Structures are given as C-alpha cells and as structure tokens.
mmCIF file of C-alpha atoms in Angstrom:
data_model
loop_
_atom_site.group_PDB
_atom_site.id
_atom_site.type_symbol
_atom_site.label_atom_id
_atom_site.label_comp_id
_atom_site.label_asym_id
_atom_site.label_seq_id
_atom_site.Cartn_x
_atom_site.Cartn_y
_atom_site.Cartn_z
ATOM 1 C CA MET A 1 -9.314 -20.122 10.858
ATOM 2 C CA SER A 2 -9.291 -18.702 7.608
ATOM 3 C CA ILE A 3 -10.976 -15.656 6.562
ATOM 4 C CA LYS A 4 -12.736 -17.623 3.878
ATOM 5 C CA ASN A 5 -14.196 -19.965 6.548
ATOM 6 C CA ALA A 6 -15.223 -16.885 8.708
ATOM 7 C CA VAL A 7 -17.331 -15.678 5.776
ATOM 8 C CA ARG A 8 -18.831 -18.777 5.226
ATOM 9 C CA GLY A 9 -20.439 -18.588 8.722
ATOM 10 C CA SER A 10 -18.306 -20.642 10.892
ATOM 11 C CA VAL A 11 -17.634 -17.450 13.045
ATOM 12 C CA ARG A 12 -20.617 -15.513 14.279
ATOM 13 C CA MET A 13 -20.367 -12.217 12.566
ATOM 14 C CA SER A 14 -23.815 -10.728 13.575
ATOM 15 C CA HIS A 15 -22.202 -7.700 15.354
ATOM 16 C CA VAL A 16 -19.624 -6.979 12.749
ATOM 17 C CA GLN A 17 -20.532 -4.138 10.623
ATOM 18 C CA ALA A 18 -17.261 -3.743 8.622
ATOM 19 C CA VAL A 19 -13.960 -5.128 7.988
ATOM 20 C CA ILE A 20 -10.756 -3.344 7.348
ATOM 21 C CA PHE A 21 -7.848 -5.074 5.514
ATOM 22 C CA ASP A 22 -4.436 -4.158 5.190
ATOM 23 C CA ALA A 23 -3.241 -4.302 1.612
ATOM 24 C CA PHE A 24 0.143 -5.910 0.698
ATOM 25 C CA GLY A 25 0.735 -9.199 2.246
ATOM 26 C CA THR A 26 -3.139 -9.602 3.319
ATOM 27 C CA ILE A 27 -4.928 -9.087 0.034
ATOM 28 C CA ILE A 28 -2.429 -7.853 -2.488
ATOM 29 C CA ARG A 29 0.974 -9.275 -3.475
ATOM 30 C CA ILE A 30 3.672 -8.069 -5.708
ATOM 31 C CA GLU A 31 4.643 -10.783 -8.013
ATOM 32 C CA ASN A 32 8.005 -9.265 -9.411
ATOM 33 C CA ALA A 33 9.171 -6.740 -6.619
ATOM 34 C CA ARG A 34 11.646 -4.150 -8.066
ATOM 35 C CA HIS A 35 11.975 -2.045 -4.856
ATOM 36 C CA PRO A 36 12.145 1.181 -6.915
ATOM 37 C CA PHE A 37 12.198 3.476 -3.661
ATOM 38 C CA ARG A 38 15.026 1.216 -2.178
ATOM 39 C CA GLN A 39 16.914 1.835 -5.366
ATOM 40 C CA LEU A 40 16.567 5.606 -4.990
ATOM 41 C CA LEU A 41 17.711 5.506 -1.348
ATOM 42 C CA LYS A 42 20.630 3.222 -2.459
ATOM 43 C CA LEU A 43 21.670 6.052 -5.073
ATOM 44 C CA GLY A 44 21.594 8.457 -2.232
ATOM 45 C CA ILE A 45 24.065 6.230 -0.180
ATOM 46 C CA ALA A 46 26.284 5.996 -3.361
ATOM 47 C CA GLN A 47 26.264 9.793 -3.281
ATOM 48 C CA GLY A 48 27.470 9.843 0.354
ATOM 49 C CA ARG A 49 23.895 10.268 2.019
ATOM 50 C CA ARG A 50 23.566 8.449 5.301
ATOM 51 C CA PRO A 51 20.217 6.405 5.706
ATOM 52 C CA ARG A 52 18.105 7.542 8.362
ATOM 53 C CA SER A 53 15.894 5.302 10.421
ATOM 54 C CA ASP A 54 12.688 7.330 9.380
ATOM 55 C CA ASP A 55 13.353 7.211 5.405
ATOM 56 C CA ALA A 56 10.871 4.470 4.920
ATOM 57 C CA SER A 57 8.274 6.227 7.227
ATOM 58 C CA ALA A 58 8.924 9.526 5.274
ATOM 59 C CA LEU A 59 8.261 7.797 2.067
ATOM 60 C CA MET A 60 5.058 6.257 3.171
ATOM 61 C CA SER A 61 3.623 9.365 5.038
ATOM 62 C CA HIS A 62 3.853 11.750 2.073
ATOM 63 C CA PRO A 63 2.210 11.861 -1.383
ATOM 64 C CA TRP A 64 5.624 11.868 -3.162
ATOM 65 C CA SER A 65 6.529 10.618 -6.744
ATOM 66 C CA LEU A 66 10.038 9.157 -7.101
ATOM 67 C CA ALA A 67 11.370 12.636 -8.180
ATOM 68 C CA GLN A 68 9.814 14.383 -5.146
ATOM 69 C CA ALA A 69 11.216 11.780 -2.830
ATOM 70 C CA ALA A 70 14.756 12.463 -4.499
ATOM 71 C CA ASP A 71 14.412 16.075 -3.848
ATOM 72 C CA HIS A 72 13.269 15.638 -0.190
ATOM 73 C CA PHE A 73 16.284 13.220 0.353
ATOM 74 C CA GLY A 74 18.819 15.609 -1.463
ATOM 75 C CA ILE A 75 19.407 12.806 -3.674
ATOM 76 C CA ASP A 76 20.681 13.865 -7.242
ATOM 77 C CA VAL A 77 19.204 11.532 -9.982
ATOM 78 C CA PRO A 78 20.276 12.102 -13.461
ATOM 79 C CA PRO A 79 17.141 12.327 -15.782
ATOM 80 C CA THR A 80 18.258 8.781 -17.587
ATOM 81 C CA GLU A 81 18.680 7.211 -13.955
ATOM 82 C CA LEU A 82 15.222 8.631 -12.837
ATOM 83 C CA ALA A 83 13.430 7.262 -16.148
ATOM 84 C CA ARG A 84 14.975 3.942 -15.448
ATOM 85 C CA ILE A 85 13.895 3.735 -11.845
ATOM 86 C CA GLU A 86 10.316 5.008 -12.890
ATOM 87 C CA SER A 87 10.140 2.322 -15.276
ATOM 88 C CA GLU A 88 11.009 -0.212 -12.573
ATOM 89 C CA LEU A 89 8.357 1.317 -10.450
ATOM 90 C CA ASP A 90 5.926 0.797 -13.518
ATOM 91 C CA ALA A 91 6.864 -2.889 -14.022
ATOM 92 C CA GLU A 92 6.369 -3.319 -10.253
ATOM 93 C CA LEU A 93 2.887 -1.843 -10.098
ATOM 94 C CA ALA A 94 1.951 -3.961 -13.207
ATOM 95 C CA GLY A 95 2.765 -7.018 -11.140
ATOM 96 C CA VAL A 96 0.430 -6.106 -8.200
ATOM 97 C CA GLN A 97 -1.999 -8.696 -7.951
ATOM 98 C CA PRO A 98 -4.750 -9.914 -5.522
ATOM 99 C CA PHE A 99 -4.212 -13.033 -3.448
ATOM 100 C CA THR A 100 -6.368 -15.812 -5.062
ATOM 101 C CA ASP A 101 -9.255 -15.747 -2.391
ATOM 102 C CA ALA A 102 -9.127 -12.109 -1.701
ATOM 103 C CA LEU A 103 -11.603 -11.031 -4.446
ATOM 104 C CA SER A 104 -14.164 -13.640 -3.625
ATOM 105 C CA CYS A 105 -13.827 -13.118 0.155
ATOM 106 C CA ILE A 106 -14.459 -9.386 -0.298
ATOM 107 C CA GLU A 107 -17.297 -10.156 -2.610
ATOM 108 C CA ALA A 108 -18.788 -12.580 0.145
ATOM 109 C CA LEU A 109 -18.297 -9.907 2.925
ATOM 110 C CA GLN A 110 -20.077 -7.284 0.703
ATOM 111 C CA ALA A 111 -22.597 -9.761 -0.074
ATOM 112 C CA ARG A 112 -23.499 -9.954 3.571
ATOM 113 C CA GLY A 113 -23.958 -6.274 3.808
ATOM 114 C CA LEU A 114 -20.651 -5.704 5.414
ATOM 115 C CA LYS A 115 -18.704 -2.595 4.732
ATOM 116 C CA VAL A 116 -15.165 -3.466 3.425
ATOM 117 C CA ALA A 117 -12.066 -0.961 3.674
ATOM 118 C CA VAL A 118 -8.386 -1.135 3.147
ATOM 119 C CA CYS A 119 -5.901 0.700 5.532
ATOM 120 C CA SER A 120 -2.269 0.434 4.644
ATOM 121 C CA ASN A 121 1.143 2.090 5.137
ATOM 122 C CA LEU A 122 2.311 2.479 1.417
ATOM 123 C CA ALA A 123 3.886 5.027 -0.830
ATOM 124 C CA ARG A 124 1.664 6.944 -3.181
ATOM 125 C CA PRO A 125 1.997 5.054 -6.478
ATOM 126 C CA TYR A 126 0.762 1.852 -4.704
ATOM 127 C CA GLY A 127 -2.373 3.381 -3.805
ATOM 128 C CA ALA A 128 -3.552 3.435 -7.415
ATOM 129 C CA ALA A 129 -2.954 -0.235 -7.732
ATOM 130 C CA VAL A 130 -4.967 -1.222 -4.667
ATOM 131 C CA LYS A 131 -7.771 0.944 -5.970
ATOM 132 C CA ARG A 132 -7.381 -0.541 -9.477
ATOM 133 C CA ILE A 133 -7.784 -4.081 -7.935
ATOM 134 C CA PHE A 134 -10.343 -3.299 -5.361
ATOM 135 C CA PRO A 135 -12.407 -0.453 -6.790
ATOM 136 C CA GLY A 136 -15.667 -1.022 -4.966
ATOM 137 C CA LEU A 137 -14.392 -0.748 -1.306
ATOM 138 C CA GLU A 138 -16.321 1.552 1.152
ATOM 139 C CA SER A 139 -13.053 3.433 1.861
ATOM 140 C CA TYR A 140 -9.299 3.666 1.498
ATOM 141 C CA GLY A 141 -6.910 4.682 4.206
ATOM 142 C CA PHE A 142 -3.546 5.205 2.906
ATOM 143 C CA SER A 143 -0.698 6.366 5.054
ATOM 144 C CA TYR A 144 0.553 8.820 2.408
ATOM 145 C CA GLU A 145 -2.793 10.487 2.125
ATOM 146 C CA ILE A 146 -3.277 10.680 5.958
ATOM 147 C CA GLY A 147 0.241 11.561 6.774
ATOM 148 C CA THR A 148 0.763 9.179 9.551
ATOM 149 C CA LEU A 149 1.478 5.372 9.683
ATOM 150 C CA LYS A 150 -0.099 2.419 11.462
ATOM 151 C CA PRO A 151 -0.450 1.719 14.256
ATOM 152 C CA ASP A 152 -1.265 5.483 14.736
ATOM 153 C CA ARG A 153 -4.863 5.616 15.540
ATOM 154 C CA ARG A 154 -5.582 8.501 13.219
ATOM 155 C CA ILE A 155 -5.041 6.216 10.173
ATOM 156 C CA SER A 156 -7.636 3.732 11.243
ATOM 157 C CA THR A 157 -10.205 6.306 12.668
ATOM 158 C CA MET A 158 -10.290 7.865 9.305
ATOM 159 C CA GLN A 159 -11.806 4.607 8.128
ATOM 160 C CA CYS A 160 -14.693 4.883 10.415
#
C-alpha cells in the first residue's frame, strides 16, 4: 500500500503520533548525480591511498566539507581540482528534488496533526538540501550531526 493511500485513511493511524522518513530514495531524489565525494576518494586512489570499508561511514558520520574530508583521508587536492569537485557538489545539490508525492504526503500527515521528521545517513552538504525542500518538519536527524549511522539506535532516538 502506498503512503498516499495510508494518509487518505485506508490504514488506521489512530495510535500513530509521528512519522519519520528517510531522505534520499524515499522523499528526495538527486536528478543529476555527480558523486563528488566518490570523486574525492577516487583521487585518493590515484595517489595510492587504499580505500577502506569504512570510508563512506566516515563521510556520513562527520560534519566535513570536501576539503575537510580530503584532509582526513590524506588526499592532496590541488586548489583547482578542489574547486572543480566543489562545483560538481553544488550542481548535484541544485538537482536535489522531492519525489512528486512527497510534499503532498507530508502536508497531509501534518494536517492530521502528525509530527513528521526525517532521519538519514548523509554527508553534511546534503542536510541543507533536505531542509531547503522540507523546511517545516518537526525534526531532522542527520548522521553527520549525530556522529553515527542507521541502524544505530542513537540516530532514531534523537528524533523522539
């Protein structure tokens, strides 16, 4: 059953007080993905840095800019290359859009008196995009702010 049908009342929600959504892939999409943090890590590989299994987790559990991430990973990024990757990030963020029914779904939930929040594993620059598109949510739980990733309970309990 779709979220929209649930909101319309075909699912009993009398005991529900709040709804927490994930961001990307649930209520938001990136129209033209450029993968700037992946580009940064690939630059590190070109410099001889071996990728680690926790690289993505590190990026999403710290409030780093691209330059700060490069410093953390020991990646030497010339200023012109950093500017290019930052431009890619800006273009990607400009392409962040809500799914067609996400805005109306969230408005319908709020109109029924439900609290709506978002809880997502993401890098710092993407949090601002979520808040730009959904400015009126009850709370925002972003992994880079909390310092841990889902499914760690701390990220979801921060929403309550």
